[in-house]
Amino acid sequence: LSSAAFASEATNNASRTAGGSLSSTTVIVENWVAQNEISKPASEDIVGLDNIMASHMTQSAGYAEAGDAVAALAAASFTAVNTGAGTALPAAGAIVGKLADMAGELSSAYSANAKWYMSREALAVVRKSNDTVLNFDPSQGVFTIFGYGVVIVDQLANGGTAGDNSVYFGDMAKGLAVVSRKDLEISRFMETSPGMVTYFGDVRSKSAAWDLSALVALNTSA
């Protein structure tokens, strides 16, 4: 059982101007909606359906928001380290050096809360590098590179297309602004169509690049 994917409505709902010493950014807050119809007999046979649908729709909304955040990051002009290949990630023997270059580009002002945000494809190349840079920190329960935690982001580009940003390093909380007007709301309606039960999800949010000094990207380019 899976819920319909959340999609952004064409009509924007509001704008937020985020001002401060770092930057001034206008963010258009979008409406994201999804709905799923289930027959009444099926809904009566599935124990705990409301909880199941709430879980699925929450996960679906999270994927939609993550995809929107990745798109906002890709459109921004963050400092970038090139992969060295026009349509590929660095080779296993070169990727650790590229990550070291990224770490060197980040200002120390952002290092305290810095993490690696990586596609699975990029992390796979790091694993094949036979370098001891990738470690597991049992105290935090996370993998680390150069002592900084690694976050796998499925929505990040795989690095195989020119212009892909497949890795980010830095303080994401300062590099990305997530503006929300309403938390996820899930409603259950009977007989929206004959014999059907409809679950409707609604959330309003938008991501935008914020402080362009807070993140460094690994960009697919020669």
Protein backbone atom coordinates (compact mmCIF):
# COMPACT_ATOMS: atom_id res chain seq x y z
CA LEU A 1 0.00 0.00 0.00
CA SER A 2 1.47 3.34 -0.97
CA SER A 3 0.17 6.88 -1.08
CA ALA A 4 0.17 9.11 -4.12
CA ALA A 5 3.26 11.31 -4.42
CA PHE A 6 3.00 14.87 -3.24
CA ALA A 7 2.99 17.41 -6.07
CA SER A 8 3.32 21.16 -5.94
CA GLU A 9 0.22 23.08 -6.93
CA ALA A 10 0.60 25.66 -9.68
CA THR A 11 -0.66 28.51 -7.48
CA ASN A 12 1.76 29.99 -4.99
CA ASN A 13 0.33 30.90 -1.62
CA ALA A 14 2.54 33.51 -0.02
CA SER A 15 5.97 35.04 0.11
CA ARG A 16 8.43 35.37 2.94
CA THR A 17 11.29 37.84 2.90
CA ALA A 18 14.19 36.55 4.96
CA GLY A 19 16.42 39.46 5.87
CA GLY A 20 19.64 39.66 7.86
CA SER A 21 23.33 40.30 7.65
CA LEU A 22 23.92 37.19 5.53
CA SER A 23 21.49 37.74 2.69
CA SER A 24 18.01 38.82 1.71
CA THR A 25 15.93 36.20 -0.02
CA THR A 26 12.30 36.14 -1.09
CA VAL A 27 10.85 32.64 -0.78
CA ILE A 28 7.58 31.70 -2.47
CA VAL A 29 5.78 29.21 -0.25
CA GLU A 30 4.15 26.48 -2.33
CA ASN A 31 1.27 24.16 -1.59
CA TRP A 32 2.02 20.42 -1.84
CA VAL A 33 -0.87 18.00 -2.01
CA ALA A 34 -1.48 14.28 -2.44
CA GLN A 35 -4.54 12.07 -2.26
CA ASN A 36 -5.21 8.35 -2.21
CA GLU A 37 -8.52 6.58 -2.76
CA ILE A 38 -9.29 3.19 -1.22
CA SER A 39 -12.50 1.22 -1.55
CA LYS A 40 -14.68 1.07 1.56
CA PRO A 41 -14.55 -2.77 1.75
CA ALA A 42 -10.75 -2.71 1.54
CA SER A 43 -10.51 0.04 4.17
CA GLU A 44 -12.67 -2.01 6.53
CA ASP A 45 -10.48 -5.10 6.07
CA ILE A 46 -7.14 -3.39 6.79
CA VAL A 47 -6.54 -3.05 10.51
CA GLY A 48 -5.04 0.30 11.53
CA LEU A 49 -5.44 1.82 8.04
CA ASP A 50 -5.47 5.40 9.34
CA ASN A 51 -2.06 4.95 10.96
CA ILE A 52 -0.70 3.19 7.89
CA MET A 53 -1.81 5.97 5.56
CA ALA A 54 -0.52 8.67 7.90
CA SER A 55 2.90 6.98 7.89
CA HIS A 56 2.98 6.61 4.10
CA MET A 57 1.83 10.16 3.43
CA THR A 58 4.30 11.59 5.94
CA GLN A 59 7.11 9.74 4.20
CA SER A 60 5.88 10.88 0.78
CA ALA A 61 5.73 14.50 1.94
CA GLY A 62 9.28 14.21 3.27
CA TYR A 63 10.55 12.95 -0.09
CA ALA A 64 8.80 15.84 -1.86
CA GLU A 65 10.33 18.42 0.48
CA ALA A 66 13.78 16.84 0.18
CA GLY A 67 13.52 16.93 -3.62
CA ASP A 68 12.53 20.58 -3.48
CA ALA A 69 15.49 21.33 -1.20
CA VAL A 70 17.94 19.58 -3.56
CA ALA A 71 16.56 21.56 -6.50
CA ALA A 72 17.02 24.82 -4.60
CA LEU A 73 20.62 23.90 -3.76
CA ALA A 74 21.38 22.91 -7.37
CA ALA A 75 20.12 26.26 -8.65
CA ALA A 76 22.31 28.25 -6.25
CA SER A 77 25.85 29.48 -6.86
CA PHE A 78 27.73 27.70 -4.10
CA THR A 79 31.50 27.35 -4.29
CA ALA A 80 32.20 24.16 -6.23
CA VAL A 81 35.04 21.68 -6.67
CA ASN A 82 34.99 20.01 -10.09
CA THR A 83 34.97 16.24 -10.44
CA GLY A 84 37.55 16.47 -13.22
CA ALA A 85 35.30 14.62 -15.66
CA GLY A 86 32.56 16.14 -17.78
CA THR A 87 30.01 13.40 -17.17
CA ALA A 88 31.27 11.33 -14.25
CA LEU A 89 32.26 11.26 -10.61
CA PRO A 90 35.99 11.24 -9.79
CA ALA A 91 37.70 7.87 -10.01
CA ALA A 92 38.10 5.94 -6.76
CA GLY A 93 41.75 6.94 -6.59
CA ALA A 94 40.92 10.64 -6.92
CA ILE A 95 37.72 11.19 -4.96
CA VAL A 96 39.33 11.51 -1.52
CA GLY A 97 41.50 14.31 -2.86
CA LYS A 98 38.41 16.05 -4.21
CA LEU A 99 36.71 15.78 -0.83
CA ALA A 100 39.82 17.20 0.81
CA ASP A 101 39.64 20.12 -1.62
CA MET A 102 36.00 20.68 -0.64
CA ALA A 103 36.88 20.67 3.06
CA GLY A 104 39.64 23.17 2.36
CA GLU A 105 37.23 25.53 0.60
CA LEU A 106 34.83 25.77 3.57
CA SER A 107 35.40 28.65 5.97
CA SER A 108 36.17 27.61 9.55
CA ALA A 109 33.17 29.69 10.61
CA TYR A 110 30.94 26.84 9.37
CA SER A 111 33.01 23.84 10.41
CA ALA A 112 31.49 23.32 13.86
CA ASN A 113 28.19 22.06 12.41
CA ALA A 114 29.49 20.80 9.08
CA LYS A 115 28.45 17.45 7.59
CA TRP A 116 28.79 15.61 4.30
CA TYR A 117 25.58 15.32 2.27
CA MET A 118 26.19 12.66 -0.37
CA SER A 119 24.46 10.69 -3.06
CA ARG A 120 24.70 6.91 -2.70
CA GLU A 121 26.76 6.81 -5.89
CA ALA A 122 29.36 9.22 -4.51
CA LEU A 123 29.60 7.31 -1.24
CA ALA A 124 30.08 4.07 -3.19
CA VAL A 125 33.13 5.57 -4.94
CA VAL A 126 34.56 6.63 -1.56
CA ARG A 127 34.14 3.06 -0.31
CA LYS A 128 36.05 1.74 -3.33
CA SER A 129 38.93 4.16 -2.77
CA ASN A 130 40.67 1.83 -0.28
CA ASP A 131 41.35 4.92 1.79
CA THR A 132 40.90 5.01 5.56
CA VAL A 133 39.00 8.30 5.34
CA LEU A 134 35.61 6.61 5.75
CA ASN A 135 35.01 5.51 9.34
CA PHE A 136 32.11 4.58 11.59
CA ASP A 137 31.53 6.58 14.76
CA PRO A 138 29.70 4.27 17.22
CA SER A 139 29.04 7.11 19.65
CA GLN A 140 26.89 8.89 17.05
CA GLY A 141 25.90 5.86 14.98
CA VAL A 142 27.05 7.52 11.73
CA PHE A 143 29.79 7.15 9.13
CA THR A 144 32.33 9.96 9.08
CA ILE A 145 34.75 11.42 6.55
CA PHE A 146 37.61 13.50 7.99
CA GLY A 147 35.70 13.27 11.29
CA TYR A 148 32.53 14.88 9.90
CA GLY A 149 29.25 12.95 9.78
CA VAL A 150 27.89 11.59 6.51
CA VAL A 151 24.23 11.99 5.52
CA ILE A 152 23.01 9.99 2.52
CA VAL A 153 20.50 11.98 0.45
CA ASP A 154 18.68 9.85 -2.12
CA GLN A 155 17.42 12.91 -4.00
CA LEU A 156 20.92 14.17 -4.83
CA ALA A 157 22.12 13.76 -8.40
CA ASN A 158 24.29 10.70 -9.08
CA GLY A 159 27.12 12.71 -10.63
CA GLY A 160 26.84 11.15 -14.07
CA THR A 161 25.52 14.22 -15.89
CA ALA A 162 27.30 17.50 -16.56
CA GLY A 163 26.37 20.06 -13.91
CA ASP A 164 25.36 17.50 -11.26
CA ASN A 165 26.02 18.40 -7.63
CA SER A 166 26.42 14.97 -6.03
CA VAL A 167 28.02 16.00 -2.72
CA TYR A 168 27.72 19.00 -0.41
CA PHE A 169 29.90 19.79 2.58
CA GLY A 170 29.15 22.39 5.21
CA ASP A 171 26.46 23.72 7.53
CA MET A 172 23.15 22.90 5.85
CA ALA A 173 21.11 24.83 8.43
CA LYS A 174 22.80 28.03 7.25
CA GLY A 175 23.11 27.12 3.58
CA LEU A 176 19.43 26.29 3.11
CA ALA A 177 16.30 28.08 4.28
CA VAL A 178 13.15 25.96 4.65
CA VAL A 179 10.08 28.16 4.97
CA SER A 180 6.86 26.55 6.17
CA ARG A 181 3.39 28.01 6.63
CA LYS A 182 1.61 24.83 7.62
CA ASP A 183 2.68 21.43 8.91
CA LEU A 184 1.46 18.32 7.12
CA GLU A 185 -2.28 17.89 7.54
CA ILE A 186 -3.93 14.57 6.64
CA SER A 187 -7.69 14.34 6.28
CA ARG A 188 -9.97 11.34 5.75
CA PHE A 189 -13.12 11.74 3.66
CA MET A 190 -15.92 9.25 3.07
CA GLU A 191 -17.75 8.89 -0.24
CA THR A 192 -15.74 11.48 -2.16
CA SER A 193 -16.61 9.14 -5.00
CA PRO A 194 -19.11 6.26 -4.69
CA GLY A 195 -17.84 3.51 -2.42
CA MET A 196 -14.44 5.13 -1.84
CA VAL A 197 -12.51 6.53 1.11
CA THR A 198 -10.06 9.33 0.31
CA TYR A 199 -7.00 10.35 2.29
CA PHE A 200 -5.87 13.87 1.46
CA GLY A 201 -2.51 15.34 2.48
CA ASP A 202 -1.72 19.04 2.45
CA VAL A 203 1.48 20.85 3.43
CA ARG A 204 2.85 24.30 2.58
CA SER A 205 6.59 24.84 2.44
CA LYS A 206 9.46 25.92 0.21
CA SER A 207 13.24 25.65 0.23
CA ALA A 208 15.66 28.35 -0.90
CA ALA A 209 19.42 28.83 -0.83
CA TRP A 210 20.44 31.11 2.02
CA ASP A 211 24.09 31.68 2.91
CA LEU A 212 26.20 30.80 -0.13
CA SER A 213 29.36 30.59 2.00
CA ALA A 214 27.98 27.79 4.20
CA LEU A 215 28.25 24.94 1.67
CA VAL A 216 30.71 23.64 -0.90
CA ALA A 217 29.52 21.41 -3.75
CA LEU A 218 31.14 18.63 -5.78
CA ASN A 219 30.12 19.50 -9.35
CA THR A 220 30.37 17.22 -12.36
CA SER A 221 32.57 19.13 -14.78
CA ALA A 222 36.00 18.80 -16.34
